[in-house]
Amino acid sequence: MTTGLKRRIYRAGARYLEKPDVEGLLEVKFPTYRSIVHAAMNEAAFRLGYDRGYRLTSVNVEVTNRCNLKCIECPTVDAMRRPQGLIDYALFEKILAENPQLEFMLLFQWGEPFLHPRVLDMVRACAARGVRTMLTSNGTLLGPERRREILESGLTRLTISIDGVGDTHTRIRRYPYERLRESVLTLVRERDALGRGPAIDVSMVVFDETEADVPAFRREWVGVVDRVQAIPMFVAGKRESACRELWRGTMVVLWDGRVTVCCADYDGALVVGDARKERLVDVWDGERMRALRRAHLESRFPGICAQCSEYRSAHVSPRFA
């Protein structure tokens, strides 16, 4: 339960970041006072210009980069050049065992996580260690048995990606909006009847094809699910300031074990380590990561960082500014 004090902290954090719409996101990511302190210390390291972060607190584990949809804005369709595959369960176990300081895992990066046959085993393993888990899914594989497993797995939060409403979503994702909507509503009903299960969110990517649908999307889902999120799409554009993501306390492990720095790096161009050979906590403040932070602090933006920007819209705040 969110106390009045925490609510004020999240509100103050959103004001500090000058992003009023991220108050709910801060509540999701930092639900305990301990996690709030760790986030504040990581932010301080960024603000003070340190080349070390304070603490690695979370990891995005790409369980697969395969997907059963071909959404028009997604790099997995035609931009991604690296091979497709599934993370080896033994590698996942290694990451979990070697990094006991982790507070949560997002079992998603690119692709559809429910294509991995053991993704809910990963959720259960995290829950057994007290690590919160989140999944982002396109929602197309939520059959009755899968829904039951999700509700009983110990998953903390499930986010369903939806691009607009009605025909907009159907055109972009090539999957009927009404079918997806009914699947999400059914999962919510079954969770509420059971009296336990994950928080259920919906999230849309804002770009030129979806921007006009943002108000209708919010009207459709606010009060129906636990959280409604809109995020800007990555677009090419000149970076002019250091990116907080290098200090935020999160790293990304691609399905083959390579470690990169953020979700924008869909092809692994900024690999800073290898989870098959290294502990993530060592990669977090290893020389490659420190060199990348120094480069950002000196406005020497390497590779994809130099052209990393986001779609501009009055409906949503940028994530990586």
mmCIF file of C-alpha atoms in Angstrom:
data_model
loop_
_atom_site.group_PDB
_atom_site.id
_atom_site.type_symbol
_atom_site.label_atom_id
_atom_site.label_comp_id
_atom_site.label_asym_id
_atom_site.label_seq_id
_atom_site.Cartn_x
_atom_site.Cartn_y
_atom_site.Cartn_z
ATOM 1 C CA MET A 1 0.000 0.000 0.000
ATOM 2 C CA THR A 2 1.270 3.463 -0.863
ATOM 3 C CA THR A 3 1.424 5.697 2.201
ATOM 4 C CA GLY A 4 0.842 9.428 2.160
ATOM 5 C CA LEU A 5 4.562 10.039 2.641
ATOM 6 C CA LYS A 6 5.510 7.808 -0.293
ATOM 7 C CA ARG A 7 2.908 9.500 -2.445
ATOM 8 C CA ARG A 8 4.499 12.856 -1.662
ATOM 9 C CA ILE A 9 7.944 11.442 -2.468
ATOM 10 C CA TYR A 10 6.774 10.180 -5.871
ATOM 11 C CA ARG A 11 5.092 13.493 -6.611
ATOM 12 C CA ALA A 12 8.237 15.394 -5.636
ATOM 13 C CA GLY A 13 10.338 13.048 -7.787
ATOM 14 C CA ALA A 14 8.144 13.703 -10.812
ATOM 15 C CA ARG A 15 8.460 17.454 -10.250
ATOM 16 C CA TYR A 16 12.220 17.168 -9.840
ATOM 17 C CA LEU A 17 12.461 15.303 -13.151
ATOM 18 C CA GLU A 18 10.037 17.798 -14.733
ATOM 19 C CA LYS A 19 7.930 14.862 -15.902
ATOM 20 C CA PRO A 20 4.521 15.013 -14.186
ATOM 21 C CA ASP A 21 3.262 11.854 -15.882
ATOM 22 C CA VAL A 22 5.956 9.592 -14.377
ATOM 23 C CA GLU A 23 4.622 9.720 -10.811
ATOM 24 C CA GLY A 24 2.918 6.355 -11.288
ATOM 25 C CA LEU A 25 6.033 4.855 -12.827
ATOM 26 C CA LEU A 26 8.117 5.889 -9.817
ATOM 27 C CA GLU A 27 5.599 4.164 -7.564
ATOM 28 C CA VAL A 28 5.870 0.979 -9.622
ATOM 29 C CA LYS A 29 9.658 0.895 -9.740
ATOM 30 C CA PHE A 30 10.395 2.062 -6.204
ATOM 31 C CA PRO A 31 7.690 0.699 -3.890
ATOM 32 C CA THR A 32 9.826 0.517 -0.717
ATOM 33 C CA TYR A 33 11.761 3.155 1.190
ATOM 34 C CA ARG A 34 14.898 1.094 0.575
ATOM 35 C CA SER A 35 14.395 1.208 -3.198
ATOM 36 C CA ILE A 36 13.650 4.953 -3.025
ATOM 37 C CA VAL A 37 16.962 5.557 -1.228
ATOM 38 C CA HIS A 38 18.873 3.487 -3.799
ATOM 39 C CA ALA A 39 17.240 5.397 -6.658
ATOM 40 C CA ALA A 40 18.090 8.721 -5.011
ATOM 41 C CA MET A 41 21.723 7.711 -4.552
ATOM 42 C CA ASN A 42 21.999 6.629 -8.195
ATOM 43 C CA GLU A 43 20.527 9.967 -9.237
ATOM 44 C CA ALA A 44 23.060 11.740 -7.004
ATOM 45 C CA ALA A 45 25.921 9.857 -8.702
ATOM 46 C CA PHE A 46 24.592 11.087 -12.065
ATOM 47 C CA ARG A 47 24.144 14.670 -10.889
ATOM 48 C CA LEU A 48 27.612 14.786 -9.305
ATOM 49 C CA GLY A 49 29.225 13.483 -12.491
ATOM 50 C CA TYR A 50 30.667 10.273 -11.065
ATOM 51 C CA ASP A 51 31.771 7.579 -13.483
ATOM 52 C CA ARG A 52 30.510 4.960 -11.019
ATOM 53 C CA GLY A 53 26.903 4.250 -10.181
ATOM 54 C CA TYR A 54 25.737 3.789 -6.609
ATOM 55 C CA ARG A 55 24.001 0.423 -6.873
ATOM 56 C CA LEU A 56 22.719 -2.038 -9.467
ATOM 57 C CA THR A 57 19.139 -2.702 -8.422
ATOM 58 C CA SER A 58 17.408 -4.289 -11.407
ATOM 59 C CA VAL A 59 17.959 -6.082 -14.673
ATOM 60 C CA ASN A 60 16.023 -6.435 -17.901
ATOM 61 C CA VAL A 61 16.427 -10.053 -18.977
ATOM 62 C CA GLU A 62 15.571 -10.618 -22.617
ATOM 63 C CA VAL A 63 14.050 -14.081 -22.437
ATOM 64 C CA THR A 64 13.675 -14.036 -26.229
ATOM 65 C CA ASN A 65 13.822 -11.595 -29.129
ATOM 66 C CA ARG A 66 11.370 -13.669 -31.159
ATOM 67 C CA CYS A 67 7.859 -12.341 -31.634
ATOM 68 C CA ASN A 68 4.620 -13.650 -33.099
ATOM 69 C CA LEU A 69 3.518 -10.199 -34.319
ATOM 70 C CA LYS A 70 4.979 -7.800 -36.854
ATOM 71 C CA CYS A 71 4.153 -4.364 -35.466
ATOM 72 C CA ILE A 72 5.046 -1.610 -37.890
ATOM 73 C CA GLU A 73 7.191 0.388 -35.424
ATOM 74 C CA CYS A 74 9.169 -2.498 -33.902
ATOM 75 C CA PRO A 75 12.826 -3.127 -34.841
ATOM 76 C CA THR A 76 12.377 -6.897 -34.533
ATOM 77 C CA VAL A 77 10.466 -6.804 -37.825
ATOM 78 C CA ASP A 78 13.230 -5.636 -40.164
ATOM 79 C CA ALA A 79 15.840 -3.492 -38.353
ATOM 80 C CA MET A 80 17.283 -5.993 -35.882
ATOM 81 C CA ARG A 81 20.309 -7.790 -37.312
ATOM 82 C CA ARG A 82 21.352 -10.097 -34.470
ATOM 83 C CA PRO A 83 20.177 -13.727 -34.375
ATOM 84 C CA GLN A 84 16.943 -14.718 -32.676
ATOM 85 C CA GLY A 85 16.896 -17.129 -29.786
ATOM 86 C CA LEU A 86 15.767 -18.056 -26.280
ATOM 87 C CA ILE A 87 17.767 -17.462 -23.125
ATOM 88 C CA ASP A 88 19.114 -20.665 -21.602
ATOM 89 C CA TYR A 89 17.405 -21.325 -18.272
ATOM 90 C CA ALA A 90 20.753 -22.133 -16.669
ATOM 91 C CA LEU A 91 21.993 -18.652 -17.610
ATOM 92 C CA PHE A 92 18.925 -17.094 -16.034
ATOM 93 C CA GLU A 93 19.560 -19.087 -12.839
ATOM 94 C CA LYS A 94 23.185 -17.931 -12.836
ATOM 95 C CA ILE A 95 22.131 -14.272 -13.099
ATOM 96 C CA LEU A 96 19.648 -14.665 -10.269
ATOM 97 C CA ALA A 97 22.061 -16.523 -7.980
ATOM 98 C CA GLU A 98 25.057 -14.243 -8.567
ATOM 99 C CA ASN A 99 23.235 -10.957 -8.019
ATOM 100 C CA PRO A 100 21.385 -11.177 -4.696
ATOM 101 C CA GLN A 101 21.188 -7.382 -4.467
ATOM 102 C CA LEU A 102 18.652 -7.211 -7.316
ATOM 103 C CA GLU A 103 15.305 -5.787 -6.262
ATOM 104 C CA PHE A 104 13.362 -6.598 -9.400
ATOM 105 C CA MET A 105 13.644 -8.180 -12.827
ATOM 106 C CA LEU A 106 11.860 -7.195 -15.988
ATOM 107 C CA LEU A 107 11.675 -10.465 -17.918
ATOM 108 C CA PHE A 108 11.423 -8.694 -21.243
ATOM 109 C CA GLN A 109 13.479 -6.631 -23.612
ATOM 110 C CA TRP A 110 12.414 -7.306 -27.198
ATOM 111 C CA GLY A 111 10.178 -10.081 -28.471
ATOM 112 C CA GLU A 112 7.235 -11.824 -26.803
ATOM 113 C CA PRO A 113 8.258 -13.405 -23.474
ATOM 114 C CA PHE A 114 5.465 -15.990 -23.454
ATOM 115 C CA LEU A 115 7.164 -17.658 -26.423
ATOM 116 C CA HIS A 116 9.750 -18.910 -23.921
ATOM 117 C CA PRO A 117 8.428 -22.177 -22.469
ATOM 118 C CA ARG A 118 9.968 -21.498 -19.043
ATOM 119 C CA VAL A 119 9.271 -17.811 -18.549
ATOM 120 C CA LEU A 120 6.878 -18.465 -15.661
ATOM 121 C CA ASP A 121 9.446 -20.789 -14.085
ATOM 122 C CA MET A 122 11.699 -17.721 -14.062
ATOM 123 C CA VAL A 123 8.960 -15.729 -12.339
ATOM 124 C CA ARG A 124 8.546 -18.416 -9.693
ATOM 125 C CA ALA A 125 12.303 -18.604 -9.108
ATOM 126 C CA CYS A 126 12.458 -14.840 -8.568
ATOM 127 C CA ALA A 127 9.456 -14.901 -6.234
ATOM 128 C CA ALA A 128 11.144 -17.599 -4.143
ATOM 129 C CA ARG A 129 14.088 -15.216 -3.622
ATOM 130 C CA GLY A 130 11.939 -12.176 -2.901
ATOM 131 C CA VAL A 131 12.741 -10.505 -6.229
ATOM 132 C CA ARG A 132 9.826 -8.620 -7.759
ATOM 133 C CA THR A 133 9.080 -9.504 -11.381
ATOM 134 C CA MET A 134 7.506 -7.662 -14.271
ATOM 135 C CA LEU A 135 6.585 -8.885 -17.735
ATOM 136 C CA THR A 136 5.626 -6.945 -20.854
ATOM 137 C CA SER A 137 3.586 -8.892 -23.401
ATOM 138 C CA ASN A 138 1.605 -8.266 -26.564
ATOM 139 C CA GLY A 139 -1.275 -10.137 -24.910
ATOM 140 C CA THR A 140 -1.955 -12.531 -27.768
ATOM 141 C CA LEU A 141 -1.084 -15.722 -25.868
ATOM 142 C CA LEU A 142 -3.369 -15.324 -22.854
ATOM 143 C CA GLY A 143 -5.389 -18.528 -23.167
ATOM 144 C CA PRO A 144 -7.218 -20.017 -20.153
ATOM 145 C CA GLU A 145 -4.325 -22.210 -18.957
ATOM 146 C CA ARG A 146 -1.782 -19.415 -19.392
ATOM 147 C CA ARG A 147 -3.999 -17.006 -17.443
ATOM 148 C CA ARG A 148 -4.252 -19.473 -14.569
ATOM 149 C CA GLU A 149 -0.483 -19.936 -14.493
ATOM 150 C CA ILE A 150 0.104 -16.177 -14.524
ATOM 151 C CA LEU A 151 -2.245 -15.607 -11.598
ATOM 152 C CA GLU A 152 -0.564 -18.327 -9.522
ATOM 153 C CA SER A 153 3.059 -17.641 -10.498
ATOM 154 C CA GLY A 154 3.939 -14.852 -8.092
ATOM 155 C CA LEU A 155 4.344 -12.304 -10.914
ATOM 156 C CA THR A 156 4.310 -8.754 -9.541
ATOM 157 C CA ARG A 157 3.119 -6.853 -12.604
ATOM 158 C CA LEU A 158 2.031 -7.667 -16.161
ATOM 159 C CA THR A 159 2.032 -4.914 -18.782
ATOM 160 C CA ILE A 160 0.109 -5.431 -22.010
ATOM 161 C CA SER A 161 1.304 -3.438 -25.016
ATOM 162 C CA ILE A 162 -1.553 -1.833 -26.957
ATOM 163 C CA ASP A 163 -1.019 0.657 -29.774
ATOM 164 C CA GLY A 164 -4.027 2.941 -29.735
ATOM 165 C CA VAL A 165 -7.635 1.781 -29.797
ATOM 166 C CA GLY A 166 -9.849 0.036 -32.334
ATOM 167 C CA ASP A 167 -8.685 0.109 -35.937
ATOM 168 C CA THR A 168 -5.445 1.930 -35.053
ATOM 169 C CA HIS A 169 -4.201 -0.972 -32.957
ATOM 170 C CA THR A 170 -5.443 -3.565 -35.429
ATOM 171 C CA ARG A 171 -3.638 -1.855 -38.317
ATOM 172 C CA ILE A 172 -0.347 -1.347 -36.442
ATOM 173 C CA ARG A 173 -0.148 -4.693 -34.671
ATOM 174 C CA ARG A 174 -2.063 -6.780 -37.200
ATOM 175 C CA TYR A 175 -4.048 -8.320 -34.380
ATOM 176 C CA PRO A 176 -7.722 -7.532 -33.662
ATOM 177 C CA TYR A 177 -8.093 -4.915 -30.942
ATOM 178 C CA GLU A 178 -11.384 -6.280 -29.622
ATOM 179 C CA ARG A 179 -9.922 -9.756 -29.236
ATOM 180 C CA LEU A 180 -7.006 -8.389 -27.251
ATOM 181 C CA ARG A 181 -9.257 -6.159 -25.169
ATOM 182 C CA GLU A 182 -11.443 -9.099 -24.187
ATOM 183 C CA SER A 183 -8.372 -11.155 -23.204
ATOM 184 C CA VAL A 184 -7.157 -8.379 -20.897
ATOM 185 C CA LEU A 185 -10.605 -7.858 -19.364
ATOM 186 C CA THR A 186 -10.949 -11.601 -18.775
ATOM 187 C CA LEU A 187 -7.592 -11.731 -17.007
ATOM 188 C CA VAL A 188 -8.600 -8.792 -14.794
ATOM 189 C CA ARG A 189 -11.915 -10.456 -13.911
ATOM 190 C CA GLU A 190 -10.247 -13.766 -13.089
ATOM 191 C CA ARG A 191 -7.607 -12.090 -10.958
ATOM 192 C CA ASP A 192 -10.196 -10.122 -9.015
ATOM 193 C CA ALA A 193 -12.300 -13.239 -8.470
ATOM 194 C CA LEU A 194 -9.263 -15.172 -7.236
ATOM 195 C CA GLY A 195 -8.218 -12.354 -4.942
ATOM 196 C CA ARG A 196 -4.543 -12.486 -5.876
ATOM 197 C CA GLY A 197 -2.248 -12.109 -8.858
ATOM 198 C CA PRO A 198 -0.229 -9.381 -10.551
ATOM 199 C CA ALA A 199 -1.051 -5.770 -11.099
ATOM 200 C CA ILE A 200 -2.192 -5.427 -14.720
ATOM 201 C CA ASP A 201 -1.194 -2.427 -16.825
ATOM 202 C CA VAL A 202 -1.624 -1.332 -20.407
ATOM 203 C CA SER A 203 0.996 0.648 -22.302
ATOM 204 C CA MET A 204 1.051 2.290 -25.703
ATOM 205 C CA VAL A 205 3.916 3.618 -27.822
ATOM 206 C CA VAL A 206 3.301 7.186 -28.943
ATOM 207 C CA PHE A 207 4.365 8.074 -32.487
ATOM 208 C CA ASP A 208 2.747 9.651 -35.517
ATOM 209 C CA GLU A 209 0.448 6.670 -36.141
ATOM 210 C CA THR A 210 -0.903 6.553 -32.556
ATOM 211 C CA GLU A 211 -0.649 10.068 -31.123
ATOM 212 C CA ALA A 212 -4.225 11.024 -31.939
ATOM 213 C CA ASP A 213 -5.465 7.964 -30.022
ATOM 214 C CA VAL A 214 -3.845 8.855 -26.687
ATOM 215 C CA PRO A 215 -6.935 10.564 -25.145
ATOM 216 C CA ALA A 216 -9.242 7.739 -26.261
ATOM 217 C CA PHE A 217 -6.744 5.145 -25.020
ATOM 218 C CA ARG A 218 -6.765 6.703 -21.569
ATOM 219 C CA ARG A 219 -10.559 6.965 -21.520
ATOM 220 C CA GLU A 220 -10.827 3.326 -22.537
ATOM 221 C CA TRP A 221 -8.521 1.939 -19.847
ATOM 222 C CA VAL A 222 -8.278 4.277 -16.855
ATOM 223 C CA GLY A 223 -10.168 2.649 -13.985
ATOM 224 C CA VAL A 224 -10.250 -0.700 -15.810
ATOM 225 C CA VAL A 225 -6.638 -1.773 -15.266
ATOM 226 C CA ASP A 226 -4.193 -0.799 -12.538
ATOM 227 C CA ARG A 227 -2.111 1.614 -14.565
ATOM 228 C CA VAL A 228 -2.280 3.240 -17.994
ATOM 229 C CA GLN A 229 1.035 4.249 -19.543
ATOM 230 C CA ALA A 230 2.075 6.056 -22.704
ATOM 231 C CA ILE A 231 5.738 6.077 -23.788
ATOM 232 C CA PRO A 232 7.395 7.887 -26.707
ATOM 233 C CA MET A 233 8.914 5.888 -29.543
ATOM 234 C CA PHE A 234 12.657 6.023 -30.117
ATOM 235 C CA VAL A 235 13.531 8.159 -33.138
ATOM 236 C CA ALA A 236 16.789 9.390 -34.645
ATOM 237 C CA GLY A 237 17.857 12.771 -33.329
ATOM 238 C CA LYS A 238 20.921 14.495 -31.948
ATOM 239 C CA ARG A 239 21.655 13.862 -28.271
ATOM 240 C CA GLU A 240 22.793 16.952 -26.407
ATOM 241 C CA SER A 241 23.099 15.803 -22.784
ATOM 242 C CA ALA A 242 24.252 12.796 -20.777
ATOM 243 C CA CYS A 243 21.710 9.997 -20.463
ATOM 244 C CA ARG A 244 20.522 9.090 -16.958
ATOM 245 C CA GLU A 245 20.066 5.475 -18.019
ATOM 246 C CA LEU A 246 23.765 4.775 -17.408
ATOM 247 C CA TRP A 247 23.294 5.593 -13.716
ATOM 248 C CA ARG A 248 19.695 4.516 -13.151
ATOM 249 C CA GLY A 249 20.543 1.159 -11.577
ATOM 250 C CA THR A 250 19.418 -1.081 -14.450
ATOM 251 C CA MET A 251 21.291 -3.203 -16.975
ATOM 252 C CA VAL A 252 20.073 -5.280 -19.912
ATOM 253 C CA VAL A 253 21.014 -8.911 -20.535
ATOM 254 C CA LEU A 254 20.284 -10.050 -24.075
ATOM 255 C CA TRP A 255 19.141 -13.628 -24.631
ATOM 256 C CA ASP A 256 22.664 -14.780 -25.516
ATOM 257 C CA GLY A 257 24.141 -13.367 -22.288
ATOM 258 C CA ARG A 258 25.696 -10.184 -23.634
ATOM 259 C CA VAL A 259 25.145 -7.208 -21.342
ATOM 260 C CA THR A 260 24.227 -3.788 -22.690
ATOM 261 C CA VAL A 261 23.176 -0.531 -21.113
ATOM 262 C CA CYS A 262 19.589 0.238 -22.109
ATOM 263 C CA CYS A 263 16.528 -0.859 -24.035
ATOM 264 C CA ALA A 264 17.339 1.413 -27.001
ATOM 265 C CA ASP A 265 20.280 -0.823 -27.925
ATOM 266 C CA TYR A 266 18.252 -3.469 -29.743
ATOM 267 C CA ASP A 267 21.241 -4.881 -31.637
ATOM 268 C CA GLY A 268 23.745 -4.953 -28.771
ATOM 269 C CA ALA A 269 26.010 -2.261 -30.216
ATOM 270 C CA LEU A 270 27.053 -1.036 -26.746
ATOM 271 C CA VAL A 271 27.908 -4.346 -25.103
ATOM 272 C CA VAL A 272 29.766 -3.794 -21.820
ATOM 273 C CA GLY A 273 29.954 -7.334 -20.468
ATOM 274 C CA ASP A 274 28.904 -10.966 -20.689
ATOM 275 C CA ALA A 275 26.646 -12.513 -18.053
ATOM 276 C CA ARG A 276 27.900 -15.968 -19.015
ATOM 277 C CA LYS A 277 31.339 -15.025 -17.652
ATOM 278 C CA GLU A 278 30.826 -12.059 -15.311
ATOM 279 C CA ARG A 279 28.618 -11.011 -12.435
ATOM 280 C CA LEU A 280 26.359 -8.121 -13.337
ATOM 281 C CA VAL A 281 27.472 -6.205 -10.256
ATOM 282 C CA ASP A 282 31.031 -6.313 -11.634
ATOM 283 C CA VAL A 283 29.896 -5.165 -15.080
ATOM 284 C CA TRP A 284 27.891 -2.310 -13.521
ATOM 285 C CA ASP A 285 31.041 -0.510 -12.382
ATOM 286 C CA GLY A 286 33.513 -2.201 -14.718
ATOM 287 C CA GLU A 287 35.869 -0.184 -16.884
ATOM 288 C CA ARG A 288 33.713 -0.390 -20.019
ATOM 289 C CA MET A 289 30.700 0.990 -18.182
ATOM 290 C CA ARG A 290 32.753 3.702 -16.472
ATOM 291 C CA ALA A 291 34.297 4.723 -19.795
ATOM 292 C CA LEU A 292 30.824 5.032 -21.314
ATOM 293 C CA ARG A 293 29.658 7.217 -18.422
ATOM 294 C CA ARG A 294 32.724 9.437 -18.794
ATOM 295 C CA ALA A 295 32.070 9.779 -22.518
ATOM 296 C CA HIS A 296 28.509 10.953 -21.813
ATOM 297 C CA LEU A 297 29.656 13.401 -19.142
ATOM 298 C CA GLU A 298 32.093 14.885 -21.672
ATOM 299 C CA SER A 299 29.421 14.998 -24.435
ATOM 300 C CA ARG A 300 31.312 12.387 -26.464
ATOM 301 C CA PHE A 301 28.289 10.291 -27.302
ATOM 302 C CA PRO A 302 29.312 6.979 -28.895
ATOM 303 C CA GLY A 303 27.542 5.024 -31.596
ATOM 304 C CA ILE A 304 23.801 4.838 -31.198
ATOM 305 C CA CYS A 305 23.845 7.249 -28.239
ATOM 306 C CA ALA A 306 24.714 10.154 -30.539
ATOM 307 C CA GLN A 307 21.452 9.712 -32.492
ATOM 308 C CA CYS A 308 19.195 8.519 -29.660
ATOM 309 C CA SER A 309 16.102 10.653 -29.288
ATOM 310 C CA GLU A 310 12.376 10.203 -28.728
ATOM 311 C CA TYR A 311 9.146 11.176 -30.435
ATOM 312 C CA ARG A 312 7.994 14.556 -29.151
ATOM 313 C CA SER A 313 4.400 14.840 -28.023
ATOM 314 C CA ALA A 314 2.459 16.932 -25.548
ATOM 315 C CA HIS A 315 0.825 13.699 -24.409
ATOM 316 C CA VAL A 316 3.953 12.113 -22.928
ATOM 317 C CA SER A 317 7.291 12.985 -21.301
ATOM 318 C CA PRO A 318 10.613 11.762 -22.723
ATOM 319 C CA ARG A 319 12.110 8.824 -20.828
ATOM 320 C CA PHE A 320 15.818 9.292 -21.477
ATOM 321 C CA ALA A 321 16.440 12.989 -20.935
#
